Coordinates of C-alpha atoms in Angstrom, one line a residue:
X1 CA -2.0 -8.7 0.4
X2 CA -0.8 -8.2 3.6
X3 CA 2.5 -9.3 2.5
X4 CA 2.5 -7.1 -0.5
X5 CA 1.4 -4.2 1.9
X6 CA 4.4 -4.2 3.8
X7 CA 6.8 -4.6 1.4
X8 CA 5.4 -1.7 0.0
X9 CA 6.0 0.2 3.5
X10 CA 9.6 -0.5 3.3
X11 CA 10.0 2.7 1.0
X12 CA 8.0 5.6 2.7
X13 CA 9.9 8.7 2.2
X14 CA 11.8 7.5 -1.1
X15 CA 9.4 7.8 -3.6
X16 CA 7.6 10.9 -4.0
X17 CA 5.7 12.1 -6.0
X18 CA 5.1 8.5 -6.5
X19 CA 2.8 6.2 -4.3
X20 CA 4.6 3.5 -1.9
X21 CA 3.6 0.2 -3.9
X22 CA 4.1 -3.3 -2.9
X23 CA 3.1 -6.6 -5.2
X24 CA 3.5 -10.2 -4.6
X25 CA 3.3 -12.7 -7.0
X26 CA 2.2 -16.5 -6.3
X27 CA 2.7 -19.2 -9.4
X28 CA -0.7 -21.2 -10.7
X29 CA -0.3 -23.5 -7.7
X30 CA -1.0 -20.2 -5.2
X31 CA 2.7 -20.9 -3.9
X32 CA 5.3 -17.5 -3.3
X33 CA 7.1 -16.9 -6.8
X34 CA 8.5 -13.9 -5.9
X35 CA 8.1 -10.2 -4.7
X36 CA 9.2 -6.9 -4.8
X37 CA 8.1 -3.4 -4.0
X38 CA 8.5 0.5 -6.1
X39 CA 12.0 1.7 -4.4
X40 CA 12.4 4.9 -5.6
X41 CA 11.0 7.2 -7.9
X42 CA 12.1 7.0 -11.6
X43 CA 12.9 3.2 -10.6
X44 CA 11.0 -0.1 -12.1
X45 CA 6.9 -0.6 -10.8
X46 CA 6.4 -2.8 -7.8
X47 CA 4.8 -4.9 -10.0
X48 CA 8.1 -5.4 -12.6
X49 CA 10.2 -6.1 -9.5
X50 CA 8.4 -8.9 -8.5
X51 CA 7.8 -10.3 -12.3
X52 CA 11.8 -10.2 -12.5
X53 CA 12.0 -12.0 -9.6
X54 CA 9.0 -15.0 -10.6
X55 CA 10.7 -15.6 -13.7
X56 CA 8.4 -17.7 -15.6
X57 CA 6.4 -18.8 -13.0
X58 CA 4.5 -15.7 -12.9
X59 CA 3.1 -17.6 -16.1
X60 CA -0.8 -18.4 -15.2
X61 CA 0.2 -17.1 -11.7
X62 CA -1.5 -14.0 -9.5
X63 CA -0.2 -11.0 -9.0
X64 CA -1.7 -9.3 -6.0
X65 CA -0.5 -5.5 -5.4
X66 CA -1.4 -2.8 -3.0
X67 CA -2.5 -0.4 -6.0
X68 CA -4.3 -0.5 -9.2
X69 CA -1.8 -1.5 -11.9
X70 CA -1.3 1.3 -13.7
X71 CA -2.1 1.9 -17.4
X72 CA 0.2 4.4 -18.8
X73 CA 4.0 5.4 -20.1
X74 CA 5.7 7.7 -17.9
X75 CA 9.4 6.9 -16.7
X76 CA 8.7 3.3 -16.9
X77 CA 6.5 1.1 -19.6
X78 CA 2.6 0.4 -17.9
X79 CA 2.2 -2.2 -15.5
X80 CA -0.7 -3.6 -16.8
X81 CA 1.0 -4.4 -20.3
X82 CA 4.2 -6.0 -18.0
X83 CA 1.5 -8.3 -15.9
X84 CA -0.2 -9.4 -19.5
X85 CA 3.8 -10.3 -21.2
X86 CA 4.5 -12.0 -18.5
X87 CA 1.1 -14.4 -18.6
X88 CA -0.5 -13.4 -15.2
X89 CA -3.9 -15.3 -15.1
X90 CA -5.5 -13.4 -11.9
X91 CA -4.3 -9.9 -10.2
X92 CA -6.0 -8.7 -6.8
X93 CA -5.4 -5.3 -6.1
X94 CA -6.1 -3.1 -2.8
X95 CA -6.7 0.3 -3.9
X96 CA -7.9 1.6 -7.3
X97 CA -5.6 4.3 -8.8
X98 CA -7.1 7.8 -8.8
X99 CA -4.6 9.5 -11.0
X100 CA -6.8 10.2 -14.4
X101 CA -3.4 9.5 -16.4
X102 CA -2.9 5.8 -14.8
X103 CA -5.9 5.0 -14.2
X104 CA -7.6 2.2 -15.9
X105 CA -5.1 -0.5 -15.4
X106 CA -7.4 -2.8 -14.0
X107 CA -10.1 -2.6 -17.4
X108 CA -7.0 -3.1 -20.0
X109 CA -5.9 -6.5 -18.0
X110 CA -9.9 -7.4 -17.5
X111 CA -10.5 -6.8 -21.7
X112 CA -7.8 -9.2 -22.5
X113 CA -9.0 -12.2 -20.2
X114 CA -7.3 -11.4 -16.8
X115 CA -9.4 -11.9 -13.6
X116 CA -9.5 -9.1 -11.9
X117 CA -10.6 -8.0 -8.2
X118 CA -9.6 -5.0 -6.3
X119 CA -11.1 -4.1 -2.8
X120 CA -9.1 -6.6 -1.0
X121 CA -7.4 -4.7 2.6
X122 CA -8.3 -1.7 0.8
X123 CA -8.5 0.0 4.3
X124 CA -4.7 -1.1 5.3
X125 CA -3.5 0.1 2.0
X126 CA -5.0 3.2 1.7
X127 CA -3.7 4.1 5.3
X128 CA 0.1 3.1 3.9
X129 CA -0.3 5.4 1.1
X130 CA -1.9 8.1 2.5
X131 CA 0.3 10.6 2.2
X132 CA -0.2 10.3 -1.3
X133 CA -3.5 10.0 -1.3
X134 CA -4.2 12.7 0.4
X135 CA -1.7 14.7 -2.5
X136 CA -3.9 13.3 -5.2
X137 CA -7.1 13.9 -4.1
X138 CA -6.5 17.4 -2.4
X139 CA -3.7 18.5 -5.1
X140 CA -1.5 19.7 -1.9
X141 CA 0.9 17.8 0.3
X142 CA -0.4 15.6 3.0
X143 CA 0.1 17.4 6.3
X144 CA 0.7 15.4 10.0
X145 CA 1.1 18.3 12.5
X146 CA 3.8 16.7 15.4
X147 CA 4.3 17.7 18.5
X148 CA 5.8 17.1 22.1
X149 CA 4.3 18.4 25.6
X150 CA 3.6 17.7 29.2
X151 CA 0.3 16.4 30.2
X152 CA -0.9 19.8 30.8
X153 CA 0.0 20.7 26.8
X154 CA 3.4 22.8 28.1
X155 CA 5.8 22.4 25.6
X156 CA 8.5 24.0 27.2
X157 CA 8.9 25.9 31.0
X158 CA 8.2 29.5 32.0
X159 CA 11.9 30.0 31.4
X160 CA 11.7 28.4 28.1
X161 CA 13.6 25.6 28.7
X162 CA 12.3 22.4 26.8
X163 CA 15.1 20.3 26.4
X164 CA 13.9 17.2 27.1
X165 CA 10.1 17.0 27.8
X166 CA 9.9 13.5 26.3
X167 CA 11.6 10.0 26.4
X168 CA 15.1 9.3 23.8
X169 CA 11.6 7.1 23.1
X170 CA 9.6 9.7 21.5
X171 CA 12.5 11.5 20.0
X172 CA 13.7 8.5 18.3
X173 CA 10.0 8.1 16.6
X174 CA 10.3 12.1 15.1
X175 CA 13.6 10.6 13.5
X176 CA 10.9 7.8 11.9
X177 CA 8.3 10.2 11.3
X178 CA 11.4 13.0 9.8
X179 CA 12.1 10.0 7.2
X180 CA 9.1 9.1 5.8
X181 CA 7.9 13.0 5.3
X182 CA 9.3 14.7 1.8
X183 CA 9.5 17.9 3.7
X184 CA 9.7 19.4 7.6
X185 CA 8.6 22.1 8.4
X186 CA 8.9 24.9 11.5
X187 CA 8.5 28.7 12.1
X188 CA 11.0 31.5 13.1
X189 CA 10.4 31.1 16.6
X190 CA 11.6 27.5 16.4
X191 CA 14.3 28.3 14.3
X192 CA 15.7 31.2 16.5
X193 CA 14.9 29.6 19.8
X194 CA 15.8 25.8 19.2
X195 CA 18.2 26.3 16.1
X196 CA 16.9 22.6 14.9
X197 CA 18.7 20.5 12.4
X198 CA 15.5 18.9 11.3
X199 CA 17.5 16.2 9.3
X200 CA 16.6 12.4 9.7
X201 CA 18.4 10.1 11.9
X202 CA 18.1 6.8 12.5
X203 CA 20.8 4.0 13.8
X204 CA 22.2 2.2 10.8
X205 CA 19.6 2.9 8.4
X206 CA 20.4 5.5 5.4
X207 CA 17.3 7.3 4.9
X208 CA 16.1 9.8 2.4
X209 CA 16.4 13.3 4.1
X210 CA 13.2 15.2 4.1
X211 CA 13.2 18.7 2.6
X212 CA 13.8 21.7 5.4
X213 CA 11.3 24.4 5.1
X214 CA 12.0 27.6 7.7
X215 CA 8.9 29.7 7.3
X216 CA 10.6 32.9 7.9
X217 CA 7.9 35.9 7.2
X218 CA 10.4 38.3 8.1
X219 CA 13.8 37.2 7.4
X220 CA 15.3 37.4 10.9
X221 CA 15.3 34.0 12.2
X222 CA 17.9 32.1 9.8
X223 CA 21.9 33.6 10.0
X224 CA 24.8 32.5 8.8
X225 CA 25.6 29.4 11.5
X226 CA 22.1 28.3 11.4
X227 CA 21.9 24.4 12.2
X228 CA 19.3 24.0 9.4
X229 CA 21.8 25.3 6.8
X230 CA 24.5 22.7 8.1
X231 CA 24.5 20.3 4.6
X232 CA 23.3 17.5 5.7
X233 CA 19.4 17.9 4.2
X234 CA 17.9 20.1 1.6
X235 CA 16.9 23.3 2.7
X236 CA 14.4 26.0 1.7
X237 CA 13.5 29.5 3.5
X238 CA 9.6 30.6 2.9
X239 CA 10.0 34.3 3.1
X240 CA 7.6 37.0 2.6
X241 CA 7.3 39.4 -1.0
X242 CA 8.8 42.5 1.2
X243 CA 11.5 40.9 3.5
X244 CA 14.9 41.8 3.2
X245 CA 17.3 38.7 2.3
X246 CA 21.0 39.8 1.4
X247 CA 22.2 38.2 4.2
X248 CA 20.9 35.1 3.1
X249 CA 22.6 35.0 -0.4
X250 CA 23.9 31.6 -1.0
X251 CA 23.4 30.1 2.1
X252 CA 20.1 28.7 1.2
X253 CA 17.4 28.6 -1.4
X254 CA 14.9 31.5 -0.6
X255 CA 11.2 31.2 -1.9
X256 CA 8.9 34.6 -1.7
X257 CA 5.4 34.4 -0.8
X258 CA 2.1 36.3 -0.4
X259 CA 1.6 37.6 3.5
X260 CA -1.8 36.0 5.3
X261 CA -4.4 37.9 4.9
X262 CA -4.4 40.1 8.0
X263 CA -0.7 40.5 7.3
X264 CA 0.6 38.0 10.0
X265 CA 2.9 35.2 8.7
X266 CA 2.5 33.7 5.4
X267 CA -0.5 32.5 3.1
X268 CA 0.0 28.5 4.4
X269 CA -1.9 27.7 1.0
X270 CA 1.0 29.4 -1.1
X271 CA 3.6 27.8 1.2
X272 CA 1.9 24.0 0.3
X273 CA 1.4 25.0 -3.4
X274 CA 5.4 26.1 -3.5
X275 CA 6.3 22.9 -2.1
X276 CA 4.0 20.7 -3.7
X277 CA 5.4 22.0 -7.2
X278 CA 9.0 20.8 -5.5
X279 CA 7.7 17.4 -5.9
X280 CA 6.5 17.2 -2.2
X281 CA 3.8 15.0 -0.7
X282 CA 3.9 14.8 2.1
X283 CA 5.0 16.8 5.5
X284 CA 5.8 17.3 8.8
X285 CA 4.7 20.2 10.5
X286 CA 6.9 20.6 13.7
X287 CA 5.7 23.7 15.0
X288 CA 6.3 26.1 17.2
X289 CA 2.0 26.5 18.6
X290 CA 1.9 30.3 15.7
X291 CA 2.4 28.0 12.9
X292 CA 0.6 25.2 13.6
X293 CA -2.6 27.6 14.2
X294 CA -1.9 29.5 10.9
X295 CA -2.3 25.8 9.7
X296 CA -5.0 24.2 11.4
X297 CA -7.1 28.1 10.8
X298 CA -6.1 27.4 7.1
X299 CA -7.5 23.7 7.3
X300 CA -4.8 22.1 6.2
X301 CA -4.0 19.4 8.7
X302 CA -4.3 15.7 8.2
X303 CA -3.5 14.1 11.1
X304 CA -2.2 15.2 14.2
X305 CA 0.6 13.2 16.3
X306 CA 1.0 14.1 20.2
X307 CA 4.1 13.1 22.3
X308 CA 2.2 13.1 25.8
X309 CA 5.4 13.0 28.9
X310 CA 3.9 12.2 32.3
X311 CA 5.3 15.4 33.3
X312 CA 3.0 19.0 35.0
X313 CA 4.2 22.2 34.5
X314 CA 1.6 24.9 35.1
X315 CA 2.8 27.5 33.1
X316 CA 5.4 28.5 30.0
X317 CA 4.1 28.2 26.1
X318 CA 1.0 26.2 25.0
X319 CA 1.0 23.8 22.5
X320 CA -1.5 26.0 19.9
X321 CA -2.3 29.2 19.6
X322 CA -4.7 31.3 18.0
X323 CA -6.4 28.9 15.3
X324 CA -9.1 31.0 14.3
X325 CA -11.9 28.7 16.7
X326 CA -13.6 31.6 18.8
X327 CA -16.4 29.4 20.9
X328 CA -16.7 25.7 21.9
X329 CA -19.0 24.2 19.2
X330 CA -16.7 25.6 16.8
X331 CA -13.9 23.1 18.0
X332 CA -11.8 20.8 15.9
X333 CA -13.0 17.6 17.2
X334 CA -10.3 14.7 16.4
X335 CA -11.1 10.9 16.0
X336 CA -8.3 8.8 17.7
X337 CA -7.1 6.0 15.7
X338 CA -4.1 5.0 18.2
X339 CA -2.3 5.4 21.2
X340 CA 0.8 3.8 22.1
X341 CA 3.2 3.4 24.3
X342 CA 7.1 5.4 24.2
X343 CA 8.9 4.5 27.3
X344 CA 7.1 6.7 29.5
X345 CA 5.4 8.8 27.1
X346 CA 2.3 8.3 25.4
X347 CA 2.2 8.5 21.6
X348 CA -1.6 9.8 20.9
X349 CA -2.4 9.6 16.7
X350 CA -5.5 11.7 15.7
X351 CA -7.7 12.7 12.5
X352 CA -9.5 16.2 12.4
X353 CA -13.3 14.7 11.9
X354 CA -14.0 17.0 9.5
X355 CA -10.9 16.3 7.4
X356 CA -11.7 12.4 8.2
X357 CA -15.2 12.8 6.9
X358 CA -14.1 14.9 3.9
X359 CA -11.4 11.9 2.7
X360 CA -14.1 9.5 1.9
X361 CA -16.0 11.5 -0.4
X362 CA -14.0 11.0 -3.6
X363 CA -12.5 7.4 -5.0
X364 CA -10.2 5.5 -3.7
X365 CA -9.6 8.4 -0.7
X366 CA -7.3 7.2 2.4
X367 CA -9.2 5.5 4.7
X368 CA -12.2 4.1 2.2
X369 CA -12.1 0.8 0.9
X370 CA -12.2 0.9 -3.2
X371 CA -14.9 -0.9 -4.6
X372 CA -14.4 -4.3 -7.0
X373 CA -13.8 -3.6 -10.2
X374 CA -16.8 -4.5 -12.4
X375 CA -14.5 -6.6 -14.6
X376 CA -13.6 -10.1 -13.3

């Protein structure tokens, strides 16, 4: 399962809207017969791949595979009915599939004599699909807010210099991060003051470029020249009902959206819904501190990655601002699940406690092991 599990990480970013799924198969002996893992979306199951590759050995074999096997037609035949033509005898599964279409998987192979247990690393492959996951359960993209700043949470001087607070370390991890997200998105003030490309690079890999979102309430930040509008990644502006946008004709796509209540920036839950609809699951929220507030006031972040330099500044722009939290016990308390080491910088990986608590109330939620099927 482990196995399977990272085969199936091998396509984060590529698939959306569909789950990252990776299956091995082992012949009636228990030996390797082959693997394989979902590569794209539209492409053949995790499942099929590896069947293809097992030949007939798969026959009286196990199949083991990070997800429930699902149970339905879409753009390729059911993986259940693939596993039963090939003659699998046993299939372990991680996760159970909460999608009510493919669901389900798991009682068709059980009803015609397969063995079936699921539960096994559900933990490890819930936290690979997550992202989707997360979509599924909350019907809205999955949401890891990133950011870089001093130890004294300075992301840039009193001059506004920033360029760089952190290690080629840390920067080279955002590329990762850029990759496996469907969408990145920033503010105005990020856009006018950094003018970011927010594409994906990473030494001799080709990767699937994330989606660029410029929330841009007013329409001011994004000219003609912009880095964001260089080609080289999709790109959508997130404008408000009332902004004026000739000068943006055919430069880029422009979406209009409600205002926040409160007028200030956009509705975020508009924003997700506009970008879930393009197919995205999940994203990367790079900031500046305004937007990130608008989103962690809107509860809307997942998980929160911080790019710590050993580095004091004292003053210049904070790495939050106003997030709706008025008094200490109202804090967002965070539950670290890592921290690692960048060079010099420390890469710090958090969940908001609520939102934590909140993903294991529902089936087969990221981070809560699925429990065996009844059908063995």
């Amino acid at each position: 399962m482990r196995r399977a599990i990272e085969l199936a990480a091998r396509a984060l970013g590529a698939t959306s809207p569909n789950p990252v799924v990776g299956c091995v198969v082992l012949d009636d002996r228990g030996r390797g017969a082959g693997e394989g893992w979902h590569a794209h979306a539209g492409g053949p199951h995790a499942e099929v791949v590896a069947l293809r590759a097992a030949g007939e050995r798969a026959r009286g074999g196990t199949a083991v595979v990070t997800l429930e096997p699902c149970n339905h037609t879409g753009r390729t035949g059911p993986c259940a009915q693939a596993l039963l033509d090939a003659g699998i005898a046993r299939v372990v599964y991680a996760v159970a599939d909460p999608t009510p279409a493919a669901t389900g998987g798991a009682r068709t192979l059980a009803d015609a004599g397969v063995d079936v247990e699921g539960g096994l690393l559900a933990d490890e492959a819930a936290a690979g699909n997550e992202a989707w996951l997360t979509s599924v359960l909350r019907h809205r993209p999955f949401v890891l807010w990133k950011y870089a700043a001093t130890l004294d949470g300075r992301t840039a001087a009193a001059d506004g210099t920033s360029r760089w607070i952190t290690s080629p370390e840390s920067r080279a991890d955002v590329h990762r991060l850029r990759a496996e997200a469907d969408a990145v998105i920033v503010g105005s003030g990020t856009a006018r003051t950094d003018d970011p490309q927010l594409s994906a690079r990473l030494p001799d890999t080709e990767v699937s470029q994330p989606l660029r979102v410029v929330v841009d309430t007013a329409a001011t930040a994004v000219r003609p020249g912009a880095r964001v509008l260089d080609g080289a990644a999709p790109t959508l502006i997130a404008v408000a009902e009332d902004a004026a946008t000739a000068h943006l004709d055919g430069l880029a796509p422009v979406v209009r959206l409600p205002r926040a209540a409160g007028g200030r920036g956009l509705d975020i839950h508009a924003l997700l819904a506009e970008v879930y609809g393009r197919g995205v699951r999940s994203v990367l929220l790079e900031g500046g501190a305004t937007l990130a507030g608008a989103f962690l006031a809107a509860n809307a972040v997942d998980k929160v990655v911080g790019y710590l330099a050993p580095a004091l500044l004292g003053a210049g722009p904070a790495v939050l601002t106003d997030a709706g939290i008025g008094t200490i016990s109202q804090a967002l308390r965070l539950d670290v699940s890592e921290i690692h080491r960048l060079g010099p910088d420390l890469r710090v990986t958090a969940v908001p406690r609520v939102q934590h608590a909140a993903a294991g109330a529902g089936p087969a939620a990221p981070g809560r092991a699925a429990a065996p099927h009844p059908a063995r």
